[in-house]
Structure formats: structure tokens, C-alpha cells
Coordinates of N, CA, C and O in Angstrom, one line a residue:
X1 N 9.4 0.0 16.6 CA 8.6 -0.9 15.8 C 7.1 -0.5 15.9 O 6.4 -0.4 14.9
X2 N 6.5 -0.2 17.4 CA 5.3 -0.1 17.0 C 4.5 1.3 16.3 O 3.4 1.4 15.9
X3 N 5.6 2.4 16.4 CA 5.3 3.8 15.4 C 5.7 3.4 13.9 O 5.7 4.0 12.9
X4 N 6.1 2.0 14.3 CA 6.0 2.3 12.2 C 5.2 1.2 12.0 O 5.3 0.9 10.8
X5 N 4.3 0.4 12.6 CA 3.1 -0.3 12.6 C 1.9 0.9 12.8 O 1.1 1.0 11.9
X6 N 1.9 1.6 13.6 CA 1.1 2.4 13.6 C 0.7 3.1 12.6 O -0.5 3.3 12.4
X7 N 1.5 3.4 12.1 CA 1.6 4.2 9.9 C 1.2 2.8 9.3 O 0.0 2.7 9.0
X8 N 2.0 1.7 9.1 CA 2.0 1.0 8.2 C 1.3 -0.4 8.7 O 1.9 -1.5 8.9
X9 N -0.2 -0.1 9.0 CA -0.3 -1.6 9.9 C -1.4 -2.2 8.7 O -1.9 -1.3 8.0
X10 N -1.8 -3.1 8.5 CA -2.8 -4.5 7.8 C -1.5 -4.6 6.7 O -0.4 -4.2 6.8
X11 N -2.2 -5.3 5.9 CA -1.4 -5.8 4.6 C -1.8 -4.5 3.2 O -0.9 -4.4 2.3
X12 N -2.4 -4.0 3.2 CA -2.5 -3.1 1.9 C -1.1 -1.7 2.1 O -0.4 -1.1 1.3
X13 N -1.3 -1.8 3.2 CA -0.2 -0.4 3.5 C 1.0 -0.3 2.8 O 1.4 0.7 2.1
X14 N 1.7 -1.6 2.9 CA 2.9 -1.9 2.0 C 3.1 -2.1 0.7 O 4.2 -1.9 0.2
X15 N 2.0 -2.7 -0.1 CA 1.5 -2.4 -1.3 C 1.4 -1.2 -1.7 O 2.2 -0.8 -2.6
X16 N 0.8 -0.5 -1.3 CA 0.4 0.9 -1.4 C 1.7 1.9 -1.6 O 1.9 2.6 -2.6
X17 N 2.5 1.6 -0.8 CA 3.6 2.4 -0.5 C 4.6 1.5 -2.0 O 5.0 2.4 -2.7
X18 N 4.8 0.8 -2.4 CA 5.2 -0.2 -3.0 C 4.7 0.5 -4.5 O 5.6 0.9 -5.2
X19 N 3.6 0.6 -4.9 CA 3.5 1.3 -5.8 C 3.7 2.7 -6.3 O 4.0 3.2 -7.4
X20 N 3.5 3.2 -5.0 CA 4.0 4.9 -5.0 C 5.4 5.1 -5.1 O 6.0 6.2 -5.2
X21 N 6.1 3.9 -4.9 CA 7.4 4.0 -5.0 C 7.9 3.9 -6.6 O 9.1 4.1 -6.9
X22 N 6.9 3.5 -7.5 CA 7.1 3.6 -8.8 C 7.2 5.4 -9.3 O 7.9 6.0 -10.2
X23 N 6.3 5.9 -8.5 CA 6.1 7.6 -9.1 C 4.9 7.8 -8.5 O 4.4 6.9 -7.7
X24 N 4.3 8.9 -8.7 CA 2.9 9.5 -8.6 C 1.9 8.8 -9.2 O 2.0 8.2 -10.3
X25 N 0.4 8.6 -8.4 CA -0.7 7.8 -9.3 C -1.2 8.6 -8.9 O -1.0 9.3 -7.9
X26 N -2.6 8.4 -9.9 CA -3.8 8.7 -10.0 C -4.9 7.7 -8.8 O -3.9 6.9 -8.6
X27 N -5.8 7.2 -8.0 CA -6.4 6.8 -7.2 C -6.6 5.8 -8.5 O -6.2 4.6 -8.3
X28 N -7.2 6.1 -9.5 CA -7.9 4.9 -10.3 C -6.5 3.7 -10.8 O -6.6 2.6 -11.2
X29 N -5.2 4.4 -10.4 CA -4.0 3.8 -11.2 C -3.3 3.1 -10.1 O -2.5 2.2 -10.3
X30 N -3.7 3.5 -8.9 CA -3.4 2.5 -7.7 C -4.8 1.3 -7.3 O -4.8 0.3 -6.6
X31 N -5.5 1.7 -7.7 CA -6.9 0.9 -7.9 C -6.8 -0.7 -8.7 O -7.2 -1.8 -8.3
X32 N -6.0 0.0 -10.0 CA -6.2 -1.1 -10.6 C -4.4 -1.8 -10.2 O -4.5 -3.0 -10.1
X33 N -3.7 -1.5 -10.1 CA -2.6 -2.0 -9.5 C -2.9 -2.9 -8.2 O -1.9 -3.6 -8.2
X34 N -3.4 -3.1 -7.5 CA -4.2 -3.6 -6.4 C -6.0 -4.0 -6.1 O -6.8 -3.6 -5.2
X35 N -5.9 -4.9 -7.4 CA -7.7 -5.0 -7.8 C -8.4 -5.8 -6.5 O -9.6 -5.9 -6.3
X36 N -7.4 -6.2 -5.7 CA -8.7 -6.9 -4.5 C -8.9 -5.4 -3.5 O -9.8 -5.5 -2.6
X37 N -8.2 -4.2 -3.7 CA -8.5 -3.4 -2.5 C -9.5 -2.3 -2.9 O -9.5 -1.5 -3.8
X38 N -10.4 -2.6 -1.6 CA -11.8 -1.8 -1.7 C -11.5 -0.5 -1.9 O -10.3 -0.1 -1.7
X39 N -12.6 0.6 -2.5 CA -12.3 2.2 -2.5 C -12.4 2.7 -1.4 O -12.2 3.9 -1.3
X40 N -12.8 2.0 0.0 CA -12.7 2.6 1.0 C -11.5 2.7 1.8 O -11.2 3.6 2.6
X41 N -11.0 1.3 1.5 CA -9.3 1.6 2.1 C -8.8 2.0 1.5 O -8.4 3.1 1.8
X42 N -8.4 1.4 0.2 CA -7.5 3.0 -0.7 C -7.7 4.0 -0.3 O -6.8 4.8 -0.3
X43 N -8.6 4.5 0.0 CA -9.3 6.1 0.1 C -8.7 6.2 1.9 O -8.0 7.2 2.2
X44 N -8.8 5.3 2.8 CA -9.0 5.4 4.2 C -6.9 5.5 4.1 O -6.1 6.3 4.7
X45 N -6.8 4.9 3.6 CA -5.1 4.3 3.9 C -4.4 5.8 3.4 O -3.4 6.3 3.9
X46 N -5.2 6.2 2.4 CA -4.0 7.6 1.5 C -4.4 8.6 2.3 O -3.6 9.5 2.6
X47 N -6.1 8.6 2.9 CA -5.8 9.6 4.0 C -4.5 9.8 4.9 O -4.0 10.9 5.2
X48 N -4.1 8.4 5.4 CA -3.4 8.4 6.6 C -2.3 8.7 6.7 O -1.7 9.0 7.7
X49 N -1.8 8.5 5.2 CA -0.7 8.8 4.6 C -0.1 9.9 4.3 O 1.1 10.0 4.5
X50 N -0.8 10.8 3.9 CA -1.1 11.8 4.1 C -1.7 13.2 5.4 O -1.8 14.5 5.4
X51 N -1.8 12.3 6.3 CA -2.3 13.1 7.5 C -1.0 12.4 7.9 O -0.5 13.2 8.8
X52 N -0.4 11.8 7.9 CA 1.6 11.8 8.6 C 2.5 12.0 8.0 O 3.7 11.8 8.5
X53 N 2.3 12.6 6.6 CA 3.7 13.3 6.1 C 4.0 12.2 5.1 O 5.0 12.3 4.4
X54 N 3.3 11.3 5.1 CA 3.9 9.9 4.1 C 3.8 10.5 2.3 O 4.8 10.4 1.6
X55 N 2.5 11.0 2.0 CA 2.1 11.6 0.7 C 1.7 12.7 0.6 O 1.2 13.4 1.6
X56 N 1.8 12.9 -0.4 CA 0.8 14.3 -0.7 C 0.1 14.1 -1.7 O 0.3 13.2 -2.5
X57 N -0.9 14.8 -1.7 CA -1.9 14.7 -2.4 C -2.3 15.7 -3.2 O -2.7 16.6 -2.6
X58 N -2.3 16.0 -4.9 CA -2.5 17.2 -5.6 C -3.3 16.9 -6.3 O -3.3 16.0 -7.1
X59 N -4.4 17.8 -6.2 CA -5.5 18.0 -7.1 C -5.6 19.0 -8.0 O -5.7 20.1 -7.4
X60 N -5.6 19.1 -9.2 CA -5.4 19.6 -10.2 C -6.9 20.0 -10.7 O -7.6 19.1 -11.0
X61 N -7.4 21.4 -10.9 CA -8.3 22.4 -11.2 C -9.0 22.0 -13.0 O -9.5 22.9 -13.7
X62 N -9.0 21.1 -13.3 CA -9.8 20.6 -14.6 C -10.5 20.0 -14.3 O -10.5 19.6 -13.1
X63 N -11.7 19.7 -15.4 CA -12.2 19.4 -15.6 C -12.3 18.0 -16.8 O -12.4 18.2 -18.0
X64 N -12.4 16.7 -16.1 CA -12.8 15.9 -14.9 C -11.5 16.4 -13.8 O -10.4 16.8 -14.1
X65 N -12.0 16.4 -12.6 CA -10.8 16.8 -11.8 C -9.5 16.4 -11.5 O -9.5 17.0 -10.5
X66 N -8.5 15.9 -11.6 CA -7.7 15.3 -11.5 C -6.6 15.2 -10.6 O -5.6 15.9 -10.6
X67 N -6.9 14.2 -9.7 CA -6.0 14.1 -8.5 C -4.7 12.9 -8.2 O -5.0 11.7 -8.1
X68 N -3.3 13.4 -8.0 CA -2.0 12.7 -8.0 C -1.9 12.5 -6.2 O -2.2 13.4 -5.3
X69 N -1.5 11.0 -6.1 CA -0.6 10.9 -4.8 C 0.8 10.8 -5.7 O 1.0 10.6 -6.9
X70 N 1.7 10.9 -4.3 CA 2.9 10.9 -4.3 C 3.5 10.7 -3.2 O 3.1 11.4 -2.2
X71 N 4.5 9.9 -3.0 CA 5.5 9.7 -1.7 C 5.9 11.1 -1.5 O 5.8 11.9 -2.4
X72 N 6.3 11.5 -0.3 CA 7.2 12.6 0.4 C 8.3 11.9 0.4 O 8.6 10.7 0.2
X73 N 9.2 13.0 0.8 CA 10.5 12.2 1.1 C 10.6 11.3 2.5 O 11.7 10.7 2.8
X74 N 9.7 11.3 3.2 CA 9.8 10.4 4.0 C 9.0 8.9 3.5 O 9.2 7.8 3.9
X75 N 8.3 9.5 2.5 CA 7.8 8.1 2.3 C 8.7 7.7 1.3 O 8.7 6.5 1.2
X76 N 9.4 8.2 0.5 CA 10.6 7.7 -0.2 C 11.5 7.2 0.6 O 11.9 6.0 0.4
X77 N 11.9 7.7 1.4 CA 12.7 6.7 2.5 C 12.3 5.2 2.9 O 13.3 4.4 2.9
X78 N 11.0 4.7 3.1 CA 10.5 3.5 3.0 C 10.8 2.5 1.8 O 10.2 1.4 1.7
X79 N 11.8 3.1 1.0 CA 12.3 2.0 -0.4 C 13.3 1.4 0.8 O 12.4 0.9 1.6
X80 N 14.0 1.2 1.2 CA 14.9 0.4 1.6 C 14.4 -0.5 3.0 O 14.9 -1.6 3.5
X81 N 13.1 0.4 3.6 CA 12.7 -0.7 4.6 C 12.0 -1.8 3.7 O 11.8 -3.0 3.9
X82 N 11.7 -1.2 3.1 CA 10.6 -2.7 1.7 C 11.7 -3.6 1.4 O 11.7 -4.8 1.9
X83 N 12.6 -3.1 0.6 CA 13.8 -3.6 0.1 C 14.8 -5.1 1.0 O 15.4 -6.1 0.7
X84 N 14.2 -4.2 2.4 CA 15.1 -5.4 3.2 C 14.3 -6.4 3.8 O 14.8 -7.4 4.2
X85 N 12.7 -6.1 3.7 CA 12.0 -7.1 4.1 C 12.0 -8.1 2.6 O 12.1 -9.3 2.7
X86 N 12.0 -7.5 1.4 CA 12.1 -8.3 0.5 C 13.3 -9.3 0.6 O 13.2 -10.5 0.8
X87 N 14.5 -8.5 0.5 CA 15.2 -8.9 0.4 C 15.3 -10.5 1.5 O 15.7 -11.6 1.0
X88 N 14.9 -10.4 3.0 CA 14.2 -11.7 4.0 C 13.8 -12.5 3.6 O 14.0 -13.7 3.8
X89 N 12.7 -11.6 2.6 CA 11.0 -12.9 2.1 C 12.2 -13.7 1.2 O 12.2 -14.9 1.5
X90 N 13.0 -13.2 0.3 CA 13.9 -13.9 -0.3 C 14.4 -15.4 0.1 O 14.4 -16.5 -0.6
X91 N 14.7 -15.1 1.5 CA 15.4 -16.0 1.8 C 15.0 -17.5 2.9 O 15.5 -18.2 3.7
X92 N 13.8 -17.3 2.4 CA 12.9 -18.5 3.1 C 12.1 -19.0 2.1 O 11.4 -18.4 1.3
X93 N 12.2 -20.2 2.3 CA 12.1 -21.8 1.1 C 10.2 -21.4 0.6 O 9.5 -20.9 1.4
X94 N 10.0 -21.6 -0.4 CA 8.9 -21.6 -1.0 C 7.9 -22.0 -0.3 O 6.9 -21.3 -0.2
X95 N 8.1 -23.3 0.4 CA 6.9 -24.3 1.5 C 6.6 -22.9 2.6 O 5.5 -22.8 3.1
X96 N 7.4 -22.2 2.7 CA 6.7 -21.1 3.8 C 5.1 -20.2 3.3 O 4.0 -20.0 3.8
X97 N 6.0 -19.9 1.8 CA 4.8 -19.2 1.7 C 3.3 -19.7 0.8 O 2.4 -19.1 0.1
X98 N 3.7 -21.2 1.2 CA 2.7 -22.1 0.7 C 1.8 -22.4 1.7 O 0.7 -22.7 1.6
X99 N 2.5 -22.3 2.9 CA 1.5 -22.8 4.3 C 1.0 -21.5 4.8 O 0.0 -21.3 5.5
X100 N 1.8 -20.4 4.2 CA 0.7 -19.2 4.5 C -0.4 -19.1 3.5 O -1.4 -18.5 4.0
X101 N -0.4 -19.4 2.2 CA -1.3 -19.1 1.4 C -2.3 -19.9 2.0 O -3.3 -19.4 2.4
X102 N -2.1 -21.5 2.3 CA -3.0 -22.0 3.3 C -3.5 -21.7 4.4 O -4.7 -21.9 4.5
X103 N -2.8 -21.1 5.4 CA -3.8 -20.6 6.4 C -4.6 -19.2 6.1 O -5.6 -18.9 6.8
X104 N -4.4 -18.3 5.1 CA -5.0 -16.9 4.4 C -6.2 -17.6 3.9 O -7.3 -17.3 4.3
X105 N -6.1 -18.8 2.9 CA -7.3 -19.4 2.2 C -8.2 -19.9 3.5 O -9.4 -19.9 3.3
X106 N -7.7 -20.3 4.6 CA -8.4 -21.1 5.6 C -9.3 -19.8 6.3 O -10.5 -19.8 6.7
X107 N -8.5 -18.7 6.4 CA -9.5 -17.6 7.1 C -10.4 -16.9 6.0 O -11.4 -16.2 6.2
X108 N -9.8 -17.2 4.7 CA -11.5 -16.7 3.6 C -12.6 -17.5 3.9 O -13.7 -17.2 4.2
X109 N -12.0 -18.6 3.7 CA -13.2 -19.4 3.9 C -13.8 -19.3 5.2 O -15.1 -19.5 5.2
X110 N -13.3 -19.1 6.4 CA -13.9 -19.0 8.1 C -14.6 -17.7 8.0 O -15.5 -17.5 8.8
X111 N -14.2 -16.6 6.8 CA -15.0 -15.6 7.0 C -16.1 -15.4 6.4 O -16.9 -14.6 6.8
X112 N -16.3 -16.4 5.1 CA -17.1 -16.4 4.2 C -17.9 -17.2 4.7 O -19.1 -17.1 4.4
X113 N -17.6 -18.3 5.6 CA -18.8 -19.1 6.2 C -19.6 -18.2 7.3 O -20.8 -18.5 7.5
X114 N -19.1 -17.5 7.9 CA -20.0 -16.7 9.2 C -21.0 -16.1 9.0 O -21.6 -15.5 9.9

């Protein structure tokens, strides 16, 4: 568990991986698929992903330059660990993830006040 926290740890990670499981994006196409996440962790996160074998990364020699991530086959492997957490989230009553939206709203605001 904790070598695949260590790859996959905060909350954007699994998004990330979640849309690359659609196909290859462009950085601006994972951007707007995930409008609250900053250009620094997209950028910090696909590094990481990339420095473990998770994506690759192709940059294409035009002009504007044009750069693809993509899952590896290891990071294609990660469809069925998503799959089964989904498949979990499934199965627990709505009020759960209403008292989390509550306590997530309670830490915007704790952080927005400091």
C-alpha cells in the first residue's frame, strides 16, 4: 500500500490517471478536464509519472510545439485499481459523501481564513 501511495498520493493523482485512461492528452486537454488544478501540479504530478514508468511523454518537433502524455502499460494497469475503488465509492449511502463535502468545505474555509 504505501509504494502505491508513494506514486499516487494527494487527490489530483487519481484524476489524472483517470483521464489518461481515456487516451493520450495534450497538458492543455488535461488542464481543462480538471479546472481547479494548478499548472504547477499538473506539471509536478506528470513529471512523477513519468520519472516511474507511469507515462510517457512525446514531444512532437512543430511548430507551436506539441506535447502528448500517455499511460504506459503500467499505468494502464491502474484501470481496474480505479474501477474497484469506484466500484466501493458505489456502495456507500450518499450522506457519506455529503459529510465529506462538509468537512473539504470546512478546511477551504480554515485555509482561506489563515
Amino acid at each position: 500500500m504505501a509504494r502505491f501511495l508513494s506514486l499516487l498520493d494527494g487527490p489530483w493523482a487519481t484524476l489524472i490517471v483517470r483521464e489518461l485512461l481515456k487516451g493520450p492528452h495534450r497538458f492543455n486537454e488535461l488542464a481543462e478536464a480538471l479546472p481547479r488544478i494548478s499548472a504547477h501540479t499538473l506539471t509536478s504530478r506528470l513529471r512523477t509519472f513519468e520519472k516511474h514508468g507511469l507515462v510517457t511523454r512525446t514531444a512532437y518537433p512543430e511548430i507551436p510545439p506539441r506535447v502528448v502524455y500517455e499511460l504506459t502499460p503500467a499505468g494502464q494497469d491502474l484501470r481496474s485499481v480505479l474501477e474497484a475503488m469506484n466500484a466501493w465509492a458505489m456502495t456507500l449511502p450518499a450522506s457519506v459523501f455529503e459529510l465529506a463535502e462538509d468537512v473539504d468545505s470546512g478546511r477551504s474555509q480554515a485555509i482561506a481564513g489563515s
